[in-house]
Amino acid sequence: MEKTYSIVFHPSPEVIDAIKTMKDFLRSKIKWYNSCNSVAHITICEFTIDDSQLENFRQKLAKICDTFSSSTVYLNDFGSYENSGAFFINPNEDSKNNLKPIMKKIHETLKPLKLKKSDDPHMSIGRRLTPENLKIASQLFTTINMDFLCENIVLREFDPVVKQFFVIDTIPFGNNPEPEFVQGSLF
């Protein structure tokens, strides 16, 4: 049976709780909105496959995750994509530079699949907000200073009844970087 899955970075429980408080506060001001019930995360990709294929891709992800190293992600800025009505938290540049290669390698690992990819690491507060609600969000939230240790990726499955993703696996980073292949010279 075909199911929809996503791969994300999950922040620490403390950051998840703080983001939930922010989302609840925004909801108290603008009522229900897309992502208001979503657990805080940074999306890497989303895909739909037959559930019988999942274990094969999970093993490939475990192998590539063994080569990733843990790093601290610093969340220090808010941003928005006005064309899609998204309001989000930005990691700082160093954090983005640590996350992007991991995201890219995961995209490459899952290349045979039709992926809905994210190339810009960010943590959504709200999606598909009206211009008015986007303005309200940007006025409510002006400063942020949080961080978490990124030491794994999380595999989630979409529940079509609840219309939310739920965690089905956490794949830890092995901190075993692959040695770079160096082309030798005979002369």
GROMACS .gro file of C-alpha atoms in nm, residues 45-129:
model
   85
   45CYS     CA    1   1.218   1.571   0.192
   46GLU     CA    2   0.884   1.401   0.146
   47PHE     CA    3   0.794   1.106  -0.078
   48THR     CA    4   0.525   0.848  -0.147
   49ILE     CA    5   0.617   0.482  -0.192
   50ASP     CA    6   0.473   0.137  -0.138
   51ASP     CA    7   0.535   0.052   0.227
   52SER     CA    8   0.706  -0.271   0.117
   53GLN     CA    9   0.994  -0.057  -0.021
   54LEU     CA   10   1.049   0.139   0.299
   55GLU     CA   11   1.294  -0.097   0.470
   56ASN     CA   12   1.529  -0.090   0.169
   57PHE     CA   13   1.544   0.292   0.178
   58ARG     CA   14   1.568   0.296   0.558
   59GLN     CA   15   1.882   0.079   0.534
   60LYS     CA   16   2.034   0.315   0.274
   61LEU     CA   17   1.959   0.609   0.503
   62ALA     CA   18   2.120   0.431   0.801
   63LYS     CA   19   2.434   0.371   0.594
   64ILE     CA   20   2.465   0.735   0.484
   65CYS     CA   21   2.377   0.864   0.836
   66ASP     CA   22   2.672   0.669   0.973
   67THR     CA   23   2.897   0.915   0.785
   68PHE     CA   24   2.729   1.231   0.922
   69SER     CA   25   2.865   1.418   1.222
   70SER     CA   26   2.658   1.579   1.493
   71SER     CA   27   2.653   1.958   1.512
   72THR     CA   28   2.474   2.228   1.705
   73VAL     CA   29   2.203   2.413   1.514
   74TYR     CA   30   2.157   2.776   1.621
   75LEU     CA   31   1.815   2.927   1.554
   76ASN     CA   32   1.853   3.303   1.563
   77ASP     CA   33   1.634   3.470   1.303
   78PHE     CA   34   1.281   3.476   1.161
   79GLY     CA   35   1.202   3.481   0.792
   80SER     CA   36   0.917   3.440   0.548
   81TYR     CA   37   0.841   3.327   0.197
   82GLU     CA   38   0.577   3.579   0.102
   83ASN     CA   39   0.479   3.396  -0.218
   84SER     CA   40   0.377   3.085  -0.018
   85GLY     CA   41   0.272   3.260   0.304
   86ALA     CA   42   0.532   3.076   0.512
   87PHE     CA   43   0.666   3.222   0.836
   88PHE     CA   44   0.964   3.038   0.981
   89ILE     CA   45   1.271   3.031   1.201
   90ASN     CA   46   1.607   3.044   1.025
   91PRO     CA   47   1.917   2.863   1.143
   92ASN     CA   48   2.228   3.086   1.134
   93GLU     CA   49   2.465   3.060   0.835
   94ASP     CA   50   2.708   2.815   1.002
   95SER     CA   51   2.418   2.587   1.094
   96LYS     CA   52   2.276   2.606   0.741
   97ASN     CA   53   2.620   2.523   0.602
   98ASN     CA   54   2.628   2.212   0.825
   99LEU     CA   55   2.273   2.101   0.738
  100LYS     CA   56   2.275   2.157   0.360
  101PRO     CA   57   2.533   1.887   0.272
  102ILE     CA   58   2.342   1.635   0.485
  103MET     CA   59   2.018   1.727   0.310
  104LYS     CA   60   2.185   1.700  -0.030
  105LYS     CA   61   2.331   1.354   0.046
  106ILE     CA   62   1.992   1.231   0.164
  107HIS     CA   63   1.833   1.364  -0.156
  108GLU     CA   64   2.100   1.180  -0.358
  109THR     CA   65   2.048   0.859  -0.156
  110LEU     CA   66   1.675   0.868  -0.233
  111LYS     CA   67   1.724   0.978  -0.594
  112PRO     CA   68   1.520   0.689  -0.742
  113LEU     CA   69   1.213   0.831  -0.563
  114LYS     CA   70   1.007   1.128  -0.668
  115LEU     CA   71   1.103   1.364  -0.388
  116LYS     CA   72   0.945   1.683  -0.267
  117LYS     CA   73   1.275   1.837  -0.152
  118SER     CA   74   1.369   2.120   0.074
  119ASP     CA   75   1.701   2.286  -0.007
  120ASP     CA   76   1.676   2.572   0.242
  121PRO     CA   77   1.687   2.459   0.606
  122HIS     CA   78   1.415   2.635   0.807
  123MET     CA   79   1.163   2.556   1.080
  124SER     CA   80   0.809   2.654   0.983
  125ILE     CA   81   0.586   2.831   1.231
  126GLY     CA   82   0.303   2.873   0.982
  127ARG     CA   83   0.234   2.795   0.617
  128ARG     CA   84  -0.012   2.939   0.366
  129LEU     CA   85  -0.070   3.245   0.582
   0.00000   0.00000   0.00000
